[in-house]
Amino acid sequence: MSWGERLAELGIELPSVPAPVAAYVPAVRSGSQVYTSGQVPFVEGKLQATGKVGAEVSPEEAKRYARTAALNALAAVDALVGLESIVRIVKIVGFVASAEGFTGQPAVINGASELFGEIFGDAGAHARSAVGVAELPLGAPVEVELIVEVS
């Protein structure tokens, strides 16, 4: 089964790649790897939420936003090299705008990790960092970036 067929089976449609908000490109290929810029939870050009997780944004909401950000990152990979060239997800880096004392960053970034497991199975198993930060661009609650191996 192709990755595109797997997405269809799961009822997942890749979004359009969000336009960069500064001087960068959504993804760059270097050899057999694609590195994405950090993606926030944009849907149709609109940021889905602002605020810090553990205060204005619940951990459960943030997990959904991490999934959305991960889909945006996957769309950037698809736009650059095509979904079917993906061999495996190598690494996810997730940033969580965290209220003071919030330590649930790993559970929030599971929104991205679980998505790639659903889509890619064993090829979706990856290394990961989940980092709490004071602020993210545009006030986003989460940001996700990927390193993907491609053929």
XYZ file of N, CA, C and O in Angstrom:
604
model
N 0.857 -1.180 0.000
C 0.000 0.000 0.000
C 0.902 1.243 0.000
O 1.853 1.326 0.772
N 0.574 2.211 -0.827
C 1.348 3.459 -0.873
C 0.972 4.329 0.326
O -0.058 4.126 0.969
N 1.833 5.318 0.596
C 1.532 6.239 1.698
C 0.257 7.027 1.407
O -0.549 7.274 2.309
N 0.066 7.412 0.156
C -1.148 8.126 -0.212
C -2.392 7.283 0.014
O -3.417 7.787 0.495
N -2.309 6.004 -0.313
C -3.432 5.096 -0.077
C -3.688 4.941 1.424
O -4.840 4.872 1.865
N -2.603 4.903 2.190
C -2.753 4.793 3.639
C -3.442 6.030 4.215
O -4.329 5.918 5.068
N -3.060 7.207 3.736
C -3.739 8.430 4.178
C -5.228 8.366 3.861
O -6.068 8.696 4.707
N -5.543 7.944 2.636
C -6.948 7.849 2.227
C -7.702 6.859 3.115
O -8.840 7.124 3.529
N -7.072 5.732 3.411
C -7.693 4.721 4.269
C -8.002 5.285 5.654
O -9.021 4.960 6.261
N -7.117 6.150 6.146
C -7.303 6.769 7.458
C -8.230 7.989 7.417
O -8.545 8.563 8.458
N -8.614 8.410 6.207
C -9.459 9.593 6.082
C -8.711 10.890 6.330
O -9.304 11.889 6.739
N -7.398 10.871 6.078
C -6.566 12.050 6.303
C -6.242 12.693 4.959
O -5.780 12.029 4.044
N -6.480 13.984 4.875
C -6.133 14.756 3.685
C -5.027 15.734 4.060
O -5.155 16.470 5.044
N -3.940 15.705 3.288
C -2.861 16.653 3.573
C -3.310 18.068 3.247
O -3.930 18.298 2.203
N -2.998 19.010 4.103
C -3.359 20.406 3.839
C -2.408 21.019 2.823
O -1.374 20.430 2.468
N -2.736 22.202 2.372
C -1.788 22.996 1.595
C -0.668 23.402 2.528
O -0.879 23.567 3.735
N 0.526 23.576 1.973
C 1.661 23.989 2.794
C 1.440 25.423 3.257
O 1.220 26.317 2.423
N 1.481 25.663 4.566
C 1.332 27.038 5.036
C 2.454 27.927 4.493
O 3.606 27.507 4.399
N 2.102 29.135 4.143
C 3.094 30.091 3.661
C 4.033 30.468 4.796
O 3.592 30.662 5.935
N 5.329 30.555 4.520
C 6.266 30.988 5.566
C 5.905 32.379 6.087
O 5.439 33.231 5.331
N 6.130 32.590 7.385
C 5.825 33.890 7.988
C 7.076 34.756 8.131
O 7.021 35.831 8.702
N 8.214 34.278 7.616
C 9.473 35.028 7.680
C 10.358 34.565 6.515
O 9.862 33.965 5.568
N 11.658 34.795 6.619
C 12.597 34.525 5.527
C 13.148 33.104 5.604
O 14.266 32.882 6.072
N 12.361 32.123 5.184
C 12.771 30.721 5.155
C 11.885 29.975 4.163
O 10.904 30.530 3.662
N 12.225 28.722 3.896
C 11.395 27.865 3.051
C 10.821 26.754 3.928
O 11.387 26.426 4.974
N 9.694 26.163 3.539
C 9.057 25.144 4.373
C 9.886 23.873 4.564
O 9.791 23.231 5.602
N 10.685 23.495 3.552
C 11.475 22.268 3.658
C 12.669 22.344 2.721
O 12.606 22.995 1.682
N 13.746 21.633 3.119
C 14.973 21.577 2.337
C 15.447 20.129 2.299
O 15.437 19.451 3.339
N 15.867 19.698 1.114
C 16.455 18.368 0.991
C 17.969 18.487 1.009
O 18.552 19.347 0.350
N 18.616 17.587 1.760
C 20.062 17.469 1.760
C 20.372 15.977 1.683
O 20.112 15.241 2.644
N 20.861 15.533 0.544
C 21.107 14.108 0.353
C 19.817 13.324 0.444
O 18.850 13.619 -0.253
N 19.805 12.337 1.328
C 18.613 11.489 1.455
C 17.720 11.919 2.612
O 16.882 11.140 3.062
N 17.897 13.146 3.080
C 17.044 13.629 4.158
C 16.363 14.933 3.795
O 16.924 15.759 3.068
N 15.152 15.097 4.305
C 14.417 16.351 4.192
C 14.227 16.890 5.598
O 13.826 16.164 6.512
N 14.552 18.165 5.750
C 14.392 18.880 7.013
C 13.275 19.898 6.816
O 13.324 20.684 5.876
N 12.303 19.879 7.696
C 11.248 20.892 7.586
C 11.524 22.031 8.548
O 12.148 21.852 9.597
N 11.041 23.190 8.171
C 10.988 24.308 9.105
C 9.918 23.976 10.138
O 9.027 23.156 9.886
N 9.994 24.614 11.283
C 8.967 24.400 12.291
C 7.606 24.807 11.759
O 7.460 25.842 11.105
N 6.622 23.979 12.011
C 5.254 24.238 11.573
C 4.352 24.395 12.786
O 4.454 23.626 13.748
N 3.501 25.386 12.723
C 2.527 25.628 13.788
C 1.160 25.163 13.299
O 0.993 24.832 12.127
N 0.163 25.121 14.162
C -1.135 24.573 13.763
C -2.001 25.538 12.937
O -3.052 26.003 13.380
N -1.538 25.806 11.727
C -2.338 26.576 10.771
C -3.331 25.644 10.082
O -2.974 24.522 9.707
N -4.545 26.108 9.896
C -5.538 25.435 9.063
C -6.100 26.502 8.143
O -6.625 27.518 8.621
N -5.915 26.284 6.849
C -6.378 27.240 5.825
C -5.885 28.650 6.132
O -6.650 29.623 6.065
N -4.617 28.751 6.501
C -3.991 30.048 6.727
C -4.281 30.704 8.060
O -3.830 31.816 8.318
N -5.026 30.021 8.921
C -5.390 30.614 10.209
C -4.825 29.778 11.352
O -4.997 28.554 11.384
N -4.142 30.446 12.286
C -3.630 29.777 13.472
C -4.815 29.323 14.328
O -5.705 30.121 14.635
N -4.822 28.053 14.698
C -5.977 27.481 15.392
C -6.119 27.907 16.848
O -7.219 27.830 17.397
N -5.035 28.318 17.457
C -5.100 28.750 18.862
C -3.846 29.529 19.199
O -2.828 29.418 18.524
N -3.946 30.317 20.230
C -2.776 30.980 20.806
C -2.812 30.736 22.307
O -3.859 30.412 22.879
N -1.657 30.876 22.917
C -1.596 30.747 24.361
C -0.660 29.654 24.801
O -0.102 28.914 23.989
N -0.498 29.575 26.106
C 0.419 28.610 26.696
C -0.331 27.371 27.160
O -1.432 27.457 27.711
N 0.313 26.234 26.938
C -0.267 24.966 27.366
C -0.143 24.881 28.884
O 0.899 25.177 29.457
N -1.239 24.500 29.504
C -1.293 24.470 30.964
C -1.923 25.728 31.525
O -2.109 25.841 32.726
N -2.257 26.679 30.656
C -2.958 27.908 31.063
C -4.128 28.096 30.107
O -5.191 27.517 30.303
N -3.916 28.850 29.017
C -5.004 29.131 28.067
C -5.363 27.934 27.191
O -6.475 27.856 26.662
N -4.445 27.012 27.010
C -4.655 25.847 26.145
C -4.474 24.581 26.986
O -3.467 24.434 27.684
N -5.452 23.685 26.911
C -5.345 22.438 27.684
C -4.354 21.490 27.005
O -4.131 21.578 25.786
N -3.786 20.570 27.760
C -2.897 19.583 27.152
C -3.574 18.759 26.057
O -2.950 18.434 25.042
N -4.841 18.434 26.227
C -5.577 17.659 25.225
C -5.735 18.461 23.932
O -5.583 17.913 22.828
N -6.066 19.750 24.057
C -6.153 20.606 22.864
C -4.791 20.709 22.195
O -4.689 20.610 20.974
N -3.754 20.896 22.991
C -2.402 21.046 22.447
C -1.970 19.793 21.700
O -1.287 19.879 20.666
N -2.365 18.628 22.171
C -2.043 17.377 21.483
C -2.669 17.370 20.088
O -2.033 16.968 19.119
N -3.904 17.846 19.984
C -4.564 17.948 18.665
C -3.840 18.959 17.778
O -3.676 18.741 16.576
N -3.397 20.059 18.372
C -2.664 21.066 17.591
C -1.308 20.540 17.135
O -0.846 20.872 16.035
N -0.676 19.696 17.938
C 0.588 19.080 17.523
C 0.353 18.171 16.315
O 1.171 18.122 15.393
N -0.757 17.486 16.298
C -1.111 16.640 15.152
C -1.288 17.509 13.900
O -0.799 17.173 12.821
N -1.978 18.630 14.041
C -2.177 19.545 12.918
C -0.849 20.088 12.416
O -0.600 20.132 11.199
N 0.019 20.493 13.330
C 1.336 20.999 12.941
C 2.140 19.921 12.226
O 2.840 20.201 11.242
N 2.041 18.680 12.695
C 2.745 17.565 12.054
C 2.217 17.328 10.641
O 2.995 17.040 9.723
N 0.915 17.451 10.447
C 0.353 17.319 9.092
C 0.875 18.421 8.180
O 1.171 18.179 7.004
N 1.023 19.624 8.712
C 1.590 20.723 7.924
C 3.042 20.424 7.542
O 3.459 20.698 6.415
N 3.799 19.846 8.470
C 5.181 19.478 8.161
C 5.217 18.381 7.101
O 6.036 18.431 6.171
N 4.333 17.412 7.222
C 4.272 16.340 6.220
C 3.888 16.902 4.852
O 4.425 16.477 3.824
N 3.002 17.877 4.829
C 2.627 18.529 3.565
C 3.828 19.227 2.940
O 3.995 19.215 1.712
N 4.697 19.813 3.774
C 5.903 20.465 3.254
C 6.844 19.444 2.624
O 7.437 19.701 1.569
N 6.963 18.274 3.236
C 7.783 17.199 2.659
C 7.170 16.753 1.330
O 7.871 16.613 0.321
N 5.871 16.543 1.321
C 5.180 16.108 0.102
C 5.371 17.115 -1.027
O 5.658 16.731 -2.166
N 5.254 18.390 -0.730
C 5.394 19.429 -1.764
C 6.809 19.463 -2.342
O 7.000 19.756 -3.513
N 7.797 19.126 -1.522
C 9.189 19.184 -1.966
C 9.607 17.939 -2.747
O 10.212 18.058 -3.816
N 9.294 16.748 -2.231
C 9.820 15.511 -2.837
C 8.753 14.468 -3.142
O 9.062 13.438 -3.733
N 7.529 14.693 -2.712
C 6.468 13.707 -2.925
C 6.372 12.733 -1.759
O 7.385 12.237 -1.266
N 5.176 12.474 -1.348
C 4.891 11.598 -0.213
C 5.489 10.207 -0.398
O 6.015 9.609 0.532
N 5.419 9.690 -1.613
C 5.853 8.311 -1.856
C 7.361 8.129 -1.761
O 7.837 6.997 -1.695
N 8.113 9.210 -1.736
C 9.570 9.074 -1.589
C 9.994 8.907 -0.134
O 11.158 8.633 0.144
N 9.056 9.027 0.802
C 9.398 8.887 2.222
C 9.752 7.441 2.538
O 8.978 6.526 2.249
N 10.938 7.262 3.116
C 11.395 5.949 3.565
C 11.029 5.764 5.035
O 10.542 4.710 5.430
N 11.290 6.790 5.834
C 10.959 6.729 7.256
C 10.989 8.129 7.862
O 11.633 9.020 7.337
N 10.291 8.257 8.984
C 10.384 9.458 9.797
C 11.594 9.246 10.714
O 11.646 8.267 11.461
N 12.576 10.123 10.640
C 13.808 9.964 11.407
C 13.682 10.628 12.775
O 13.980 10.022 13.800
N 13.233 11.884 12.791
C 13.171 12.615 14.055
C 12.084 13.676 14.016
O 11.847 14.294 12.989
N 11.455 13.849 15.153
C 10.512 14.938 15.379
C 11.100 15.815 16.478
O 11.586 15.299 17.493
N 11.043 17.120 16.280
C 11.345 18.058 17.350
C 10.062 18.839 17.595
O 9.514 19.448 16.672
N 9.587 18.784 18.820
C 8.358 19.478 19.175
C 8.611 20.510 20.248
O 9.315 20.237 21.232
N 8.069 21.686 20.038
C 8.182 22.785 20.996
C 6.793 23.077 21.546
O 5.824 23.164 20.782
N 6.708 23.242 22.843
C 5.429 23.502 23.501
C 5.558 24.793 24.297
O 6.393 24.883 25.209
N 4.759 25.798 23.946
C 4.709 27.034 24.741
C 4.056 26.666 26.065
O 2.880 26.313 26.111
N 4.838 26.709 27.131
C 4.415 26.115 28.393
C 4.194 27.151 29.485
O 5.039 28.021 29.709
N 3.067 27.001 30.164
C 2.818 27.809 31.359
C 3.817 27.382 32.431
O 4.330 26.257 32.415
N 4.091 28.275 33.349
C 5.017 27.951 34.433
C 4.557 26.690 35.153
O 3.379 26.545 35.489
N 5.480 25.765 35.329
C 5.182 24.526 36.029
C 4.627 23.418 35.155
O 4.502 22.282 35.622
N 4.299 23.692 33.891
C 3.767 22.639 33.016
C 4.911 21.736 32.569
O 5.913 22.208 32.038
N 4.762 20.431 32.777
C 5.828 19.475 32.429
C 5.327 18.344 31.534
O 5.994 17.323 31.383
N 4.185 18.528 30.910
C 3.601 17.471 30.083
C 3.935 17.564 28.607
O 3.167 17.075 27.770
N 5.073 18.151 28.254
C 5.453 18.309 26.849
C 5.463 16.989 26.077
O 4.971 16.938 24.945
N 5.997 15.891 26.642
C 5.995 14.639 25.879
C 4.593 14.186 25.467
O 4.387 13.732 24.339
N 3.622 14.304 26.356
C 2.256 13.886 26.029
C 1.662 14.765 24.936
O 0.915 14.284 24.076
N 1.980 16.052 24.943
C 1.486 16.960 23.900
C 2.054 16.554 22.543
O 1.317 16.415 21.560
N 3.356 16.320 22.464
C 3.991 16.009 21.185
C 3.636 14.599 20.717
O 3.799 14.264 19.544
N 3.050 13.787 21.605
C 2.509 12.502 21.148
C 1.469 12.695 20.052
O 1.246 11.785 19.249
N 0.846 13.860 19.992
C -0.096 14.126 18.898
C 0.561 13.975 17.539
O -0.044 13.467 16.596
N 1.817 14.394 17.424
C 2.582 14.228 16.188
C 3.089 12.798 16.055
O 2.944 12.162 14.999
N 3.677 12.273 17.114
C 4.263 10.928 17.064
C 3.228 9.865 16.723
O 3.476 8.981 15.893
N 2.080 9.934 17.354
C 1.034 8.941 17.104
C 0.519 9.032 15.675
O 0.216 8.002 15.053
N 0.430 10.242 15.135
C 0.012 10.409 13.744
C 0.946 9.657 12.806
O 0.498 8.918 11.925
N 2.260 9.818 12.997
C 3.205 9.164 12.097
C 3.198 7.653 12.282
O 3.425 6.913 11.331
N 2.908 7.179 13.466
C 2.731 5.743 13.678
C 1.526 5.220 12.914
O 1.591 4.158 12.292
N 0.424 5.967 12.942
C -0.786 5.568 12.215
C -0.527 5.485 10.718
O -0.971 4.553 10.056
N 0.162 6.483 10.200
C 0.376 6.557 8.754
C 1.456 5.584 8.298
O 1.250 4.819 7.344
N 2.607 5.603 8.955
C 3.792 4.920 8.434
C 4.136 3.620 9.152
O 5.088 2.945 8.768
N 3.393 3.251 10.187
C 3.694 2.009 10.904
C 5.119 2.033 11.431
O 5.555 3.019 12.026
N 5.860 0.941 11.205
C 7.239 0.851 11.698
C 8.124 1.953 11.126
O 9.058 2.403 11.787
N 7.856 2.401 9.903
C 8.648 3.481 9.291
C 8.356 4.827 9.945
O 9.039 5.807 9.669
N 7.347 4.866 10.798
C 7.030 6.092 11.525
C 7.679 6.164 12.900
O 7.603 7.191 13.563
N 8.349 5.063 13.327
C 9.054 5.081 14.613
C 10.255 6.023 14.480
O 11.009 5.927 13.520
N 10.433 6.918 15.435
C 11.400 8.005 15.269
C 12.035 8.400 16.591
O 11.505 8.112 17.655
N 13.162 9.077 16.479
C 13.747 9.761 17.632
C 12.957 11.052 17.836
O 12.301 11.539 16.904
N 13.024 11.620 19.050
C 12.193 12.788 19.304
C 12.716 13.628 20.442
O 13.309 13.118 21.388
N 12.467 14.914 20.343
C 12.651 15.842 21.452
C 11.334 16.571 21.660
O 10.666 16.929 20.686
N 10.955 16.783 22.904
C 9.756 17.549 23.257
C 10.204 18.595 24.272
O 10.554 18.257 25.401
N 10.198 19.848 23.848
C 10.825 20.917 24.617
C 9.796 21.964 25.027
O 9.021 22.440 24.192
N 9.820 22.335 26.278
C 8.986 23.427 26.754
C 9.699 24.753 26.545
O 10.884 24.867 26.838
N 8.979 25.729 26.009
C 9.552 27.049 25.740
C 8.617 28.127 26.275
O 7.435 27.895 26.504
N 9.181 29.334 26.429
C 8.401 30.459 26.960
C 7.416 31.004 25.933
O 6.285 31.347 26.284
N 7.839 31.110 24.681
C 6.992 31.680 23.636
C 7.295 30.999 22.314
O 8.430 30.560 22.082
N 6.309 30.967 21.424
C 6.480 30.483 20.057
C 5.985 31.543 19.089
O 5.219 32.440 19.471
N 6.388 31.464 17.827
C 5.964 32.463 16.848
C 4.441 32.628 16.812
O 3.699 31.641 16.882
N 4.016 33.865 16.706
C 2.605 34.238 16.590
C 1.779 33.849 17.813
O 0.564 33.883 17.771
N 2.439 33.437 18.890
C 1.714 33.008 20.087
C 1.197 31.585 20.001
O 0.372 31.176 20.826
N 1.689 30.806 19.016
C 1.228 29.424 18.842
C 1.525 28.592 20.094
O 2.538 28.803 20.761
N 0.655 27.627 20.386
C 0.902 26.770 21.548
C 1.918 25.659 21.274
O 2.557 25.167 22.206
N 2.058 25.244 20.013
C 2.988 24.169 19.658
C 3.637 24.462 18.313
O 3.077 25.191 17.482
N 4.809 23.858 18.106
C 5.513 23.921 16.829
C 6.204 22.572 16.640
O 6.752 22.014 17.596
N 6.154 22.044 15.420
C 6.721 20.734 15.120
C 7.600 20.835 13.900
O 7.229 21.464 12.900
N 8.778 20.208 13.968
C 9.636 20.092 12.782
C 10.028 18.634 12.609
O 10.019 17.854 13.563
N 10.361 18.273 11.371
C 10.659 16.876 11.028
C 12.006 16.747 10.343
O 12.439 17.648 9.638
N 12.601 15.570 10.519
C 13.673 15.093 9.661
C 13.164 13.768 9.112
O 12.766 12.879 9.868
N 13.154 13.672 7.781
C 12.593 12.519 7.097
C 13.625 11.949 6.143
O 14.266 12.705 5.416
N 13.779 10.616 6.126
C 14.622 9.960 5.136
C 13.789 9.726 3.880
O 12.649 9.272 3.969
N 14.369 10.051 2.733
C 13.675 9.870 1.461
C 14.547 9.063 0.499
O 15.763 8.971 0.661
N 13.887 8.479 -0.497
C 14.614 7.692 -1.497
C 15.094 8.582 -2.621
O 14.655 9.705 -2.773
